[in-house]
Amino acid sequence: MTCTCRSLLFLLLVFAGWASALQPFRVKESLPALPRGWTAKARARQDHILQLQIGLRQADPDLLYDILANVSDPRHTQYGQHLSKHEVDELVRPHQMTAEAAAAWLAHHGIPEATISRNSAGDWISIQVPVRLAEAMLDTQYQEFTHDDGSSVIRCTSWSLPADLHEHVEFIQPTTIFGRPKPHRSFIHYVPPGITLSNPTNCSEAVTPDCIKQLYGIGSYRANASAPNRLGISGYLDSYANMNDTTYFYKQFVPKAYEADFSFGVEFINGGLNSQSGAESSLEGNLDVEYGGSMSFPIPNTYYSTGGSPPFDPSEGTPQNTNEPYAEFLSYILNKTNDELPTVLSTSYGDEEQTVPYSYAQGVCNLFAQLGARGVSVLFSSGDGGVGDGQGPNQPSSSCISNDGTKTAMFLPFFPATCPFVTAVGATMGVPEVAATFSGGGYSNYFSRPYWQEGAVQAYAPHIPSSYGALYNSSGRAYPDVSAQGNNFIIQQDGNLTTGYGTSCAAPTFSGIVALLNDFLISRGKAPLGFLNPWLYIVGSVGFNDITVGNNPGCGTDGFSAIDGWDPVTGVGTPNFPMLMNLLSLSL
Ligand SMILES: *[C@@H]1O[C@H](CO)[C@@H](O)[C@H](O)[C@H]1NC(C)=O
Ligand SMILES: *[C@@H]1O[C@H](CO)[C@@H](O)[C@H](O)[C@H]1NC(C)=O
Ligand SMILES: *[C@@H]1O[C@H](CO)[C@@H](O)[C@H](O)[C@H]1NC(C)=O
Ligand SMILES: *[C@@H]1O[C@H](CO)[C@@H](O)[C@H](O)[C@H]1NC(C)=O
Ligand SMILES: *[C@@H]1O[C@H](CO)[C@@H](O)[C@H](O)[C@H]1NC(C)=O
Ligand SMILES: *[C@@H]1O[C@H](CO)[C@@H](O)[C@H](O)[C@H]1NC(C)=O
Ligand SMILES: CC(=O)N[C@H]1CO[C@H](CO)[C@@H](O)[C@@H]1O
């Protein structure tokens, strides 16, 4: 009797295994049309190596968002009680059934356990497989696609999974991702040699650390170099921060930092580099470090250089890192303990939201939420294209269309700025400050509006021209949240002074100021600000200079206008440091 039952059970298990292996494929994700600018060129080489990122469904996806709101809402008793790495890992861990289903599927395809890498929460898996195997696993064909700008990627337009895996797997990339994050910096201009700034504290002439400090009332605030605090700056796309340029910048513009031998640390992720040969140093890296560091000196700052980016040659058979940008960096940083994490993380990259597959955008945004729950303020530049993708007011409306196959006219929101769990930084220019025309802003089509910005965004609604109709999504997460100067920045680059503009200038500047606010709190034994947005909209906005003039044209329209109060051009405004300090003092 017992014996029969056992055998029966055994047979049932074997049958279940077979059944799962034989479950028919069902399409998991499919693009109705190729994103604008891309053309299919050829079938991908079968031996090309793909690094697949697999996102598993979390046991209770709402739990993280619930706790994040609690620890970030200044009215809540749990405010400031950030979670440890272990606590967050446990919150987001997939159900055991999910982990087992994924493991069985990988084993079925002969992927050795030793080659599977998992993050510590177990919700992201990374494997390296040849195209041939990926095609069998996903019942698809990979192709080489080229972009009008000459770059190439290996992608597919549709992929499938056995039906019973659908509920366990959220996304697999690179499959349908055509987004390629680009630095949010549009233009550089060499300052003629020998130029002297007649008044380096006047931001109307050119933007320097001194004039920003004066404009935002930072004055002589001195941060505590030995408090546990750190500003993180992430660099992708082989963007390098040059030590000598930065030192030389400090020598000219922040003598105290120069005298203190102030510099930045570098951490390398996924083969990232930080070449110091002048020719390769990049404007983006220099700008981010020079302004983030100037604002927050002497708080230590770290440049995180993540490799694995284009350009690459898909015709080579050698293993290539995919240009999926965020997973490697985020697994690296989320693997740190809280005392190794920066309190503020500034990133000046992004891409059109609709070129990032919905499921992947949700997965990446969830990782930013995890950083927030652990007390990190995650800031992103809002983009340099106003409501479009940067071709100005005369941008043909034909380029502002949806990718869903219907070619519906629409503004072009930018991700990750549209993720509700990052703080998006727009740009202003001049004194008195007005909105910068390039300041990216609008409404997400992927993320619904979080409660903390509902009032502010509703108050703006009557100011939107009715002619915009369905060009924007009135129920979406609206951005930017804040802004800072972003035009005519003086940057030391490759041995020369140059000027640059973009929300890339605004994000590290604003981030440096958040690091100072954290210094104020940490020095008084308080938790750092962490995820900023609930605090920002609920109590923080009075600590900002409201920007009420200017607009962000694009897609053949004038874009949105800056008004009294929050607007999708400059957010709640630019920092008023003394007011912000007063606000924080009230909470001590
Ligand atoms: C978040 O706060 C709400 C309301 O105070 C509470 O009911 C809930 O249990 C909290 N969530 C967690 C996960 O602590
Ligand atoms: C700042 O520079 C602008 C433009 O050069 C000039 O019009 C303005 O008077 C200057 N302001 C001060 C206080 O020097
Ligand atoms: C600076 O931070 C260190 C370490 O947290 C602390 O011991 C010291 O008292 C702080 N100094 C000031 C002036 O706040
Ligand atoms: C996480 O850190 C541990 C040790 O601290 C290390 O063994 C492991 O490889 C790291 N994982 C990732 C994904 O970086
Ligand atoms: C508008 O945003 C909501 C989420 O806020 C989303 O569910 C909906 O699909 C979006 N509409 C379009 C047309 O993208
Ligand atoms: C550092 O930069 C300065 C200014 O461009 C230049 O004069 C100097 O030669 C550089 N030093 C090195 C070691 O590259
Ligand atoms: C455009 C420009 O002025 N470039 C100069 C940058 O500095 C190097 C020397 O460090 C000069 O050779 C370039 O002409």
XYZ file of C-alpha atoms and ligand atoms in Angstrom:
686
model
C 0.000 0.000 0.000
C 2.618 2.499 1.156
C 4.772 1.335 -1.653
C 2.092 1.914 -4.256
C 1.415 5.380 -2.943
C 5.087 6.264 -3.105
C 5.369 5.022 -6.646
C 2.258 6.864 -7.572
C 3.629 10.022 -6.024
C 6.897 9.487 -7.854
C 5.050 9.003 -11.127
C 2.995 12.094 -10.442
C 6.140 14.140 -9.803
C 7.772 12.871 -12.970
C 4.598 13.615 -14.837
C 4.438 17.099 -13.335
C 8.031 17.674 -14.433
C 7.255 16.528 -17.941
C 4.044 18.474 -18.035
C 5.897 21.631 -17.123
C 8.588 20.945 -19.709
C 5.976 20.326 -22.333
C 3.698 23.222 -21.507
C 3.082 25.067 -24.740
C 4.769 28.428 -25.269
C 2.650 31.495 -24.910
C 3.785 34.941 -26.038
C 4.982 36.910 -23.027
C 5.892 40.189 -24.671
C 5.675 41.492 -28.190
C 6.268 44.831 -29.892
C 3.529 45.933 -32.280
C 6.084 47.935 -34.251
C 9.809 48.614 -34.276
C 10.657 51.793 -32.391
C 11.369 54.806 -34.571
C 14.840 54.870 -36.115
C 15.505 51.105 -36.046
C 15.807 48.691 -38.975
C 16.192 44.912 -38.901
C 19.418 43.975 -40.644
C 20.139 40.265 -40.350
C 19.602 37.184 -38.254
C 21.842 37.302 -35.158
C 24.890 35.036 -35.065
C 23.971 31.844 -33.228
C 27.153 31.924 -31.144
C 26.791 35.543 -30.046
C 26.659 35.563 -26.247
C 23.775 37.324 -24.557
C 23.732 38.244 -20.905
C 20.107 37.701 -19.995
C 18.588 39.467 -16.999
C 15.565 37.630 -15.677
C 13.219 39.389 -13.270
C 11.104 37.119 -11.067
C 7.780 38.055 -9.551
C 8.064 39.113 -5.910
C 5.894 37.261 -3.391
C 4.026 40.450 -2.434
C 4.955 43.313 -4.739
C 2.929 45.906 -2.790
C 4.730 45.373 0.497
C 7.839 47.307 -0.544
C 5.816 50.281 -1.795
C 3.772 50.301 1.396
C 6.819 50.411 3.655
C 8.612 52.896 1.402
C 5.668 55.286 1.695
C 5.632 54.861 5.475
C 9.331 55.571 6.015
C 9.305 58.482 3.530
C 6.092 60.284 4.515
C 6.979 62.908 7.146
C 3.517 62.508 8.745
C 4.033 58.818 9.423
C 5.343 57.439 12.720
C 7.792 55.246 10.755
C 9.314 58.294 8.956
C 13.090 57.984 8.673
C 13.149 54.381 9.889
C 14.990 53.100 6.834
C 15.345 49.381 6.292
C 18.490 47.276 6.250
C 19.649 45.318 3.224
C 18.424 42.112 4.812
C 14.975 43.564 5.558
C 14.527 44.794 1.995
C 15.787 41.506 0.541
C 13.182 39.622 2.568
C 10.424 42.021 1.479
C 11.054 41.531 -2.214
C 12.041 37.845 -2.187
C 10.028 35.761 -4.667
C 7.814 32.954 -3.403
C 9.686 29.653 -3.144
C 7.442 28.201 -5.869
C 8.597 30.989 -8.169
C 12.279 30.432 -7.406
C 11.861 26.695 -7.974
C 9.942 27.092 -11.227
C 12.682 29.355 -12.572
C 15.453 27.004 -11.419
C 13.705 23.996 -13.016
C 13.316 25.881 -16.281
C 17.008 26.852 -16.372
C 18.023 23.288 -15.480
C 15.765 21.925 -18.212
C 17.810 23.984 -20.698
C 21.043 22.583 -19.294
C 22.279 25.799 -17.723
C 24.720 24.768 -14.971
C 23.755 26.077 -11.558
C 27.318 27.381 -11.084
C 26.924 29.814 -13.991
C 23.666 31.316 -12.728
C 24.086 34.521 -10.790
C 21.325 35.743 -8.490
C 21.036 38.925 -6.489
C 20.753 38.388 -2.748
C 16.975 38.924 -2.754
C 16.677 36.276 -5.458
C 14.376 38.352 -7.667
C 16.945 39.061 -10.415
C 18.817 36.271 -12.184
C 21.616 36.770 -14.669
C 22.871 34.133 -17.120
C 25.140 34.126 -20.169
C 23.812 32.102 -23.062
C 24.480 31.913 -26.786
C 21.758 33.289 -29.049
C 20.992 29.722 -30.159
C 19.982 28.727 -26.615
C 18.145 31.974 -25.855
C 16.088 31.405 -29.003
C 15.103 27.928 -27.826
C 14.296 29.120 -24.318
C 12.157 32.001 -25.535
C 10.797 30.508 -28.742
C 11.999 33.486 -30.717
C 14.543 34.658 -33.273
C 17.148 37.269 -32.410
C 18.140 39.746 -35.066
C 20.682 42.473 -35.503
C 18.982 45.860 -35.635
C 20.690 49.062 -36.675
C 19.718 52.565 -35.723
C 19.771 55.598 -38.013
C 22.679 56.849 -35.900
C 24.769 53.818 -36.935
C 24.667 51.800 -33.712
C 23.608 48.157 -33.580
C 21.905 45.879 -31.075
C 20.869 42.220 -30.916
C 17.175 42.053 -30.042
C 13.906 40.297 -30.818
C 10.470 41.818 -31.246
C 8.525 39.093 -29.480
C 9.324 36.287 -27.039
C 7.459 33.489 -25.297
C 7.621 31.291 -22.231
C 5.950 28.000 -21.319
C 2.506 28.989 -20.092
C 3.077 27.969 -16.472
C 6.090 30.277 -16.163
C 4.163 33.398 -17.074
C 3.036 34.079 -13.522
C 6.574 33.664 -12.156
C 8.654 35.687 -14.609
C 8.124 39.443 -14.906
C 10.641 40.210 -17.649
C 13.668 38.967 -19.544
C 16.090 41.373 -21.216
C 17.710 42.011 -23.590
C 14.794 40.987 -25.727
C 12.551 43.868 -26.719
C 14.486 46.734 -25.157
C 15.469 49.322 -27.741
C 16.159 52.149 -25.333
C 19.731 53.237 -24.897
C 20.234 55.671 -22.070
C 22.041 58.744 -23.240
C 23.689 61.463 -21.192
C 21.393 64.446 -20.732
C 23.824 66.972 -22.053
C 23.225 68.547 -25.363
C 25.974 70.826 -26.275
C 29.400 72.006 -25.339
C 31.197 75.125 -26.263
C 34.851 75.865 -25.644
C 35.516 78.954 -23.595
C 38.158 80.907 -25.499
C 41.560 80.536 -23.804
C 42.470 83.322 -21.454
C 38.913 84.352 -20.668
C 38.385 85.652 -17.165
C 35.014 85.670 -15.576
C 34.494 89.213 -14.409
C 32.228 88.098 -11.615
C 32.266 84.389 -10.828
C 29.432 84.881 -8.344
C 27.028 86.130 -11.027
C 25.128 83.196 -12.577
C 23.871 85.467 -15.381
C 27.336 85.562 -16.853
C 28.321 81.933 -16.490
C 27.529 79.307 -13.900
C 30.258 78.426 -11.402
C 30.060 76.751 -7.972
C 30.320 80.154 -6.257
C 27.410 81.710 -8.066
C 25.181 78.700 -7.405
C 26.057 78.776 -3.715
C 25.223 82.463 -3.613
C 21.993 82.060 -5.590
C 20.675 79.255 -3.383
C 21.891 80.739 -0.101
C 24.386 78.004 0.722
C 26.891 80.644 1.808
C 29.451 79.354 4.214
C 27.716 76.136 5.296
C 30.504 73.701 6.183
C 29.743 70.005 6.021
C 31.328 67.497 8.399
C 33.835 65.449 6.406
C 33.889 62.631 8.945
C 30.144 62.100 9.331
C 28.854 58.880 7.693
C 27.654 60.469 4.465
C 28.502 60.060 0.800
C 27.437 61.444 -2.563
C 27.312 58.819 -5.318
C 27.485 59.661 -9.019
C 26.790 56.968 -11.566
C 28.416 56.914 -14.961
C 27.488 54.660 -17.860
C 28.413 54.420 -21.521
C 32.167 54.604 -20.997
C 31.842 58.001 -19.476
C 34.907 58.878 -17.413
C 35.595 61.383 -14.700
C 39.040 62.886 -14.955
C 40.939 63.419 -11.694
C 43.289 66.047 -13.042
C 40.522 68.061 -14.696
C 38.583 67.935 -11.432
C 41.586 68.999 -9.355
C 42.288 71.821 -11.756
C 38.629 72.846 -11.635
C 38.772 73.005 -7.832
C 41.990 75.020 -8.014
C 40.185 77.685 -10.014
C 36.714 77.594 -8.524
C 36.776 75.876 -5.117
C 40.181 76.744 -3.603
C 39.281 75.202 -0.221
C 38.664 71.841 -1.894
C 41.931 72.172 -3.808
C 43.908 73.000 -0.681
C 42.367 69.985 1.060
C 43.405 67.687 -1.840
C 39.722 66.875 -2.256
C 38.954 64.366 -4.983
C 36.559 61.487 -5.602
C 36.657 57.715 -5.190
C 35.953 55.394 -8.109
C 34.271 51.990 -8.083
C 34.160 49.797 -11.182
C 31.155 47.676 -12.084
C 30.781 45.137 -14.865
C 34.059 46.016 -16.532
C 33.579 49.757 -16.177
C 36.702 51.852 -16.607
C 37.843 55.314 -15.744
C 40.419 56.118 -18.348
C 42.491 59.163 -17.434
C 43.931 59.782 -20.855
C 42.708 63.260 -21.635
C 41.331 62.373 -25.015
C 38.917 59.861 -23.566
C 37.806 61.787 -20.545
C 34.206 62.624 -20.956
C 32.356 65.816 -20.444
C 29.491 64.080 -18.644
C 31.673 62.417 -16.015
C 33.676 65.580 -15.402
C 30.644 67.802 -15.147
C 28.917 65.456 -12.694
C 31.914 65.108 -10.414
C 32.987 68.755 -10.593
C 29.571 70.126 -9.627
C 28.438 67.334 -7.309
C 31.773 67.618 -5.492
C 31.815 71.444 -5.400
C 28.378 71.646 -3.869
C 28.964 68.968 -1.238
C 32.659 69.425 -0.337
C 34.020 68.002 1.984
C 31.468 65.152 1.982
C 33.187 62.169 0.278
C 31.952 61.378 -3.205
C 32.207 58.234 -5.308
C 32.017 57.821 -9.066
C 30.432 54.465 -10.011
C 31.612 53.533 -13.494
C 29.470 50.815 -15.055
C 30.670 49.137 -18.249
C 28.777 47.086 -20.775
C 27.631 49.719 -23.185
C 27.565 50.415 -26.880
C 29.112 50.819 -29.317
C 29.829 47.206 -30.122
C 30.193 45.140 -33.219
C 27.490 42.483 -33.363
C 29.260 40.656 -36.180
C 31.982 39.545 -33.778
C 31.386 36.182 -32.202
C 33.108 37.087 -28.953
C 31.034 37.375 -25.796
C 29.689 40.881 -25.550
C 28.132 42.675 -22.711
C 24.651 43.673 -23.581
C 23.780 47.294 -23.358
C 21.096 46.685 -20.788
C 22.254 49.455 -18.507
C 20.766 49.312 -15.047
C 20.685 45.730 -13.775
C 24.427 45.325 -13.223
C 24.816 48.610 -11.438
C 21.744 48.185 -9.268
C 22.580 44.632 -8.194
C 26.048 45.883 -7.311
C 24.875 48.808 -5.241
C 21.956 46.996 -3.593
C 24.438 44.345 -2.491
C 26.155 46.894 -0.231
C 25.292 47.239 3.430
C 23.607 50.505 4.418
C 26.802 52.041 5.800
C 28.538 51.486 2.438
C 25.721 53.115 0.461
C 25.785 56.757 -0.588
C 22.960 58.833 0.956
C 22.404 60.501 -2.426
C 22.813 59.020 -5.895
C 22.890 61.294 -8.944
C 22.410 60.019 -12.490
C 22.265 62.107 -15.632
C 21.037 59.576 -18.170
C 17.726 58.546 -19.612
C 15.785 57.604 -22.686
C 12.309 57.780 -24.126
C 10.035 55.836 -21.826
C 8.348 53.987 -24.658
C 11.629 52.481 -25.880
C 12.015 50.749 -22.509
C 9.672 47.743 -22.274
C 6.950 48.258 -19.684
C 7.809 45.197 -17.568
C 11.503 46.063 -17.486
C 10.785 49.690 -16.556
C 8.640 48.422 -13.667
C 11.447 46.095 -12.555
C 14.126 48.803 -12.635
C 11.845 51.302 -10.905
C 11.290 48.697 -8.167
C 15.065 48.565 -7.618
C 15.144 52.352 -7.180
C 12.338 51.962 -4.635
C 14.520 49.433 -2.775
C 17.317 52.007 -2.593
C 14.810 54.557 -1.294
C 13.582 52.198 1.423
C 17.197 51.898 2.548
C 17.569 55.672 2.878
C 19.127 56.682 -0.438
C 17.836 59.737 -2.321
C 17.883 58.675 -5.978
C 18.002 61.620 -8.390
C 17.799 61.627 -12.191
C 18.012 64.454 -14.686
C 14.625 64.984 -16.349
C 15.868 65.060 -19.968
C 16.883 67.781 -22.395
C 14.090 67.725 -24.918
C 11.312 69.679 -23.214
C 8.130 67.729 -23.973
C 9.788 66.146 -27.024
C 13.112 64.488 -27.645
C 15.226 67.564 -28.054
C 14.680 68.885 -31.531
C 13.093 72.076 -30.183
C 9.731 73.705 -30.884
C 10.039 73.053 -34.580
C 10.467 69.358 -34.047
C 8.239 67.713 -36.625
C 5.238 66.304 -34.821
C 5.827 63.181 -36.931
C 8.682 62.277 -34.590
C 6.479 62.588 -31.487
C 4.416 59.454 -31.982
C 3.604 56.302 -30.095
C 5.445 53.029 -30.751
C 2.353 50.933 -30.231
C 1.688 50.573 -33.925
C -1.016 53.260 -34.000
C 1.497 56.145 -34.419
C -0.653 58.310 -32.191
C 0.712 61.830 -31.683
C 2.093 62.216 -28.156
C 4.697 63.989 -26.057
C 7.740 61.857 -25.239
C 8.176 61.238 -21.496
C 11.635 60.095 -20.353
C 12.533 57.130 -18.164
C 13.855 56.757 -15.399
C 12.657 60.303 -14.609
C 9.093 58.941 -14.905
C 9.688 56.321 -12.189
C 7.807 57.678 -9.152
C 10.574 56.478 -6.810
C 13.254 58.730 -8.214
C 13.386 62.499 -7.848
C 13.526 64.052 -11.311
C 15.572 67.238 -11.650
C 14.656 69.805 -14.328
C 16.652 72.887 -15.257
C 16.446 76.658 -14.940
C 18.609 79.392 -16.416
C 19.647 82.972 -15.705
C 19.039 85.290 -12.779
C 16.263 85.806 -11.854
C 15.735 82.170 -12.667
C 13.362 81.115 -15.424
C 12.635 77.644 -16.756
C 15.252 76.390 -19.225
C 13.584 75.760 -22.578
C 15.131 72.277 -22.772
C 13.929 71.194 -19.308
C 12.340 67.756 -19.745
C 8.904 67.390 -18.212
C 5.544 65.744 -18.617
C 3.441 62.747 -17.638
C 4.317 59.066 -17.633
C 2.415 56.506 -19.664
C 3.825 53.658 -17.543
C 3.499 54.819 -13.925
C 0.320 56.053 -12.339
C 0.347 59.159 -10.196
C 1.461 58.591 -6.611
C -0.680 60.133 -3.868
C 1.972 62.535 -2.661
C 1.937 64.622 -5.840
C -1.785 64.340 -6.577
C -2.720 67.758 -5.143
C 0.155 69.620 -6.798
C -0.451 68.039 -10.190
C -4.212 68.577 -10.057
C -3.653 72.238 -9.263
C -1.662 72.506 -12.483
C -4.279 70.833 -14.706
C -6.290 73.996 -15.559
C -3.094 75.540 -16.991
C -2.692 72.916 -19.712
C -3.898 74.130 -23.122
C -6.970 72.150 -24.128
C -5.426 71.768 -27.583
C -2.972 69.274 -26.066
C -5.832 66.793 -25.806
C -4.353 63.311 -25.565
C -0.722 64.350 -26.166
C -0.048 63.598 -22.505
C -1.443 61.106 -19.992
C -3.401 63.051 -17.392
C -3.341 60.176 -14.883
C 0.404 59.540 -15.083
C 3.243 60.259 -12.663
C 4.210 63.834 -13.476
C 7.762 65.187 -13.500
C 10.176 66.869 -12.829
C 9.903 67.137 -9.054
C 12.504 69.882 -8.561
C 14.980 71.909 -10.598
C 18.305 73.711 -10.436
C 20.476 75.858 -12.709
C 21.333 73.943 -15.878
C 22.593 76.397 -18.469
C 25.975 77.870 -19.318
C 27.981 75.817 -16.806
C 31.748 76.290 -16.720
C 33.385 72.854 -16.862
C 37.046 71.836 -16.855
C 37.347 69.271 -19.624
C 40.381 67.723 -21.241
C 42.610 70.537 -20.075
C 40.286 73.306 -21.241
C 37.468 75.325 -19.799
C 34.257 74.668 -21.664
C 30.640 75.527 -21.131
C 27.844 73.010 -21.229
C 24.142 72.897 -20.594
C 21.495 70.294 -19.884
C 19.558 68.783 -17.021
C 22.862 66.878 -16.612
C 24.174 70.057 -15.024
C 21.156 70.414 -12.762
C 21.087 66.846 -11.358
C 24.576 66.702 -9.743
C 24.180 70.280 -8.512
C 20.890 69.503 -6.803
C 22.243 66.172 -5.512
C 25.233 67.895 -3.901
C 22.821 70.178 -2.055
C 20.782 67.192 -0.819
C 24.050 65.727 0.511
C 24.516 68.959 2.509
C 20.992 68.687 3.931
C 21.788 65.112 4.911
C 24.944 66.361 6.595
C 22.821 68.719 8.681
C 20.560 65.820 9.741
C 23.252 63.186 10.251
C 25.402 65.555 12.339
C 22.391 65.882 14.646
C 21.901 62.153 14.964
C 18.974 61.995 12.521
C 18.395 59.723 9.538
C 19.195 61.122 6.070
C 16.298 62.299 3.889
C 16.116 59.075 1.864
C 13.393 58.913 -0.791
C 12.576 62.598 -1.213
C 9.264 62.878 -3.011
C 6.659 62.455 -0.248
C 8.600 64.876 1.981
C 9.058 67.243 -0.954
C 5.387 67.557 -1.874
C 3.955 67.291 1.655
C 6.225 69.695 3.572
C 9.378 70.481 1.555
C 7.998 72.631 -1.256
C 7.971 75.814 0.862
C 11.772 75.498 0.998
C 12.021 76.041 -2.767
C 12.170 79.108 -4.996
C 9.062 78.847 -7.120
C 9.928 79.321 -10.799
C 7.014 80.956 -12.589
C 8.391 82.015 -15.986
C 9.314 79.955 -19.031
C 8.172 76.828 -20.828
C 9.592 73.651 -22.364
C 8.680 73.519 -26.068
C 8.762 70.420 -28.240
C 6.722 68.311 -30.656
C 5.579 71.425 -32.505
C 4.060 72.931 -29.335
C 5.103 75.440 -26.682
C 5.206 72.597 -24.169
C 4.134 73.266 -20.602
C 4.448 76.616 -18.834
C 6.003 77.347 -15.470
C 3.410 78.811 -13.072
C 2.977 79.601 -9.371
C 3.354 76.254 -7.660
C 4.434 72.906 -9.099
C 4.674 72.647 -12.896
C 5.965 69.994 -15.332
C 8.917 72.200 -16.320
C 10.617 73.111 -13.025
C 8.772 70.979 -10.446
C 8.385 72.714 -7.087
C 11.350 74.955 -7.947
C 15.007 75.435 -7.012
C 16.470 74.988 -3.511
C 16.360 77.786 -0.968
C 18.993 76.414 1.379
C 18.291 78.564 4.462
C 14.565 77.775 4.210
C 15.280 74.075 3.800
C 17.539 74.124 6.866
C 14.779 75.852 8.836
C 12.319 73.171 7.766
C 14.686 70.422 8.835
C 15.382 72.176 12.149
C 11.669 71.984 12.930
C 11.851 68.205 12.739
C 14.836 67.827 15.074
C 2.339 51.415 6.865
O 1.521 52.304 7.572
C 0.160 51.886 7.621
C -0.643 53.024 8.229
O -0.006 53.555 9.359
C 0.088 50.610 8.459
O -1.244 50.170 8.520
C 0.927 49.564 7.764
O 0.974 48.385 8.549
C 2.343 50.056 7.549
N 3.027 49.095 6.690
C 4.081 48.416 7.124
C 4.561 47.369 6.170
O 4.662 48.621 8.179
C 25.308 89.867 -13.711
O 25.585 89.713 -15.080
C 24.576 90.249 -15.915
C 24.895 89.871 -17.344
O 26.244 90.106 -17.629
C 24.497 91.760 -15.688
O 23.471 92.308 -16.487
C 24.192 92.009 -14.222
O 24.230 93.395 -13.947
C 25.215 91.312 -13.333
N 24.795 91.444 -11.949
C 25.648 91.749 -10.981
C 25.102 91.847 -9.603
O 26.833 91.927 -11.185
C 31.308 65.039 12.626
O 30.924 63.677 12.502
C 31.572 62.841 13.452
C 31.207 61.416 13.105
O 29.820 61.270 13.007
C 31.131 63.258 14.851
O 31.806 62.451 15.793
C 31.477 64.715 15.077
O 30.956 65.140 16.321
C 30.891 65.586 13.995
N 31.367 66.965 14.150
C 30.537 68.013 14.116
C 31.179 69.345 14.255
O 29.325 67.902 13.934
C 27.372 40.445 -2.872
O 28.332 40.537 -1.840
C 28.870 39.291 -1.447
C 29.841 39.507 -0.303
O 29.606 40.650 0.378
C 29.562 38.642 -2.626
O 30.030 37.371 -2.259
C 28.591 38.506 -3.795
O 29.263 38.041 -4.933
C 27.986 39.850 -4.117
N 26.974 39.691 -5.144
C 26.853 40.534 -6.179
C 25.734 40.265 -7.125
O 27.603 41.488 -6.341
C -1.893 56.384 -18.955
O -1.312 56.056 -17.704
C -1.895 54.968 -17.053
C -1.141 54.762 -15.763
O -1.117 55.913 -15.075
C -1.803 53.731 -17.907
O -2.490 52.672 -17.263
C -2.399 53.984 -19.273
O -2.192 52.877 -20.094
C -1.746 55.196 -19.902
N -2.346 55.490 -21.185
C -1.636 55.475 -22.315
C -2.383 55.850 -23.546
O -0.465 55.186 -22.354
C 46.554 68.765 -15.277
O 45.792 69.764 -15.905
C 46.456 71.012 -16.032
C 45.464 72.000 -16.638
O 44.905 71.512 -17.809
C 47.698 70.828 -16.891
O 48.397 72.052 -16.956
C 48.578 69.754 -16.276
O 49.660 69.491 -17.142
C 47.807 68.465 -16.071
N 48.615 67.515 -15.352
C 48.701 66.259 -15.721
C 49.560 65.384 -14.851
O 48.107 65.814 -16.687
C 39.309 73.808 -28.286
C 40.532 74.011 -27.481
O 40.814 75.099 -27.041
N 41.279 72.945 -27.268
C 42.531 72.994 -26.548
C 42.408 72.253 -25.240
O 43.664 72.230 -24.600
C 44.689 71.579 -25.328
C 45.931 71.585 -24.448
O 45.637 71.090 -23.184
C 44.917 72.317 -26.638
O 45.869 71.613 -27.395
C 43.607 72.395 -27.406
O 43.773 73.176 -28.548
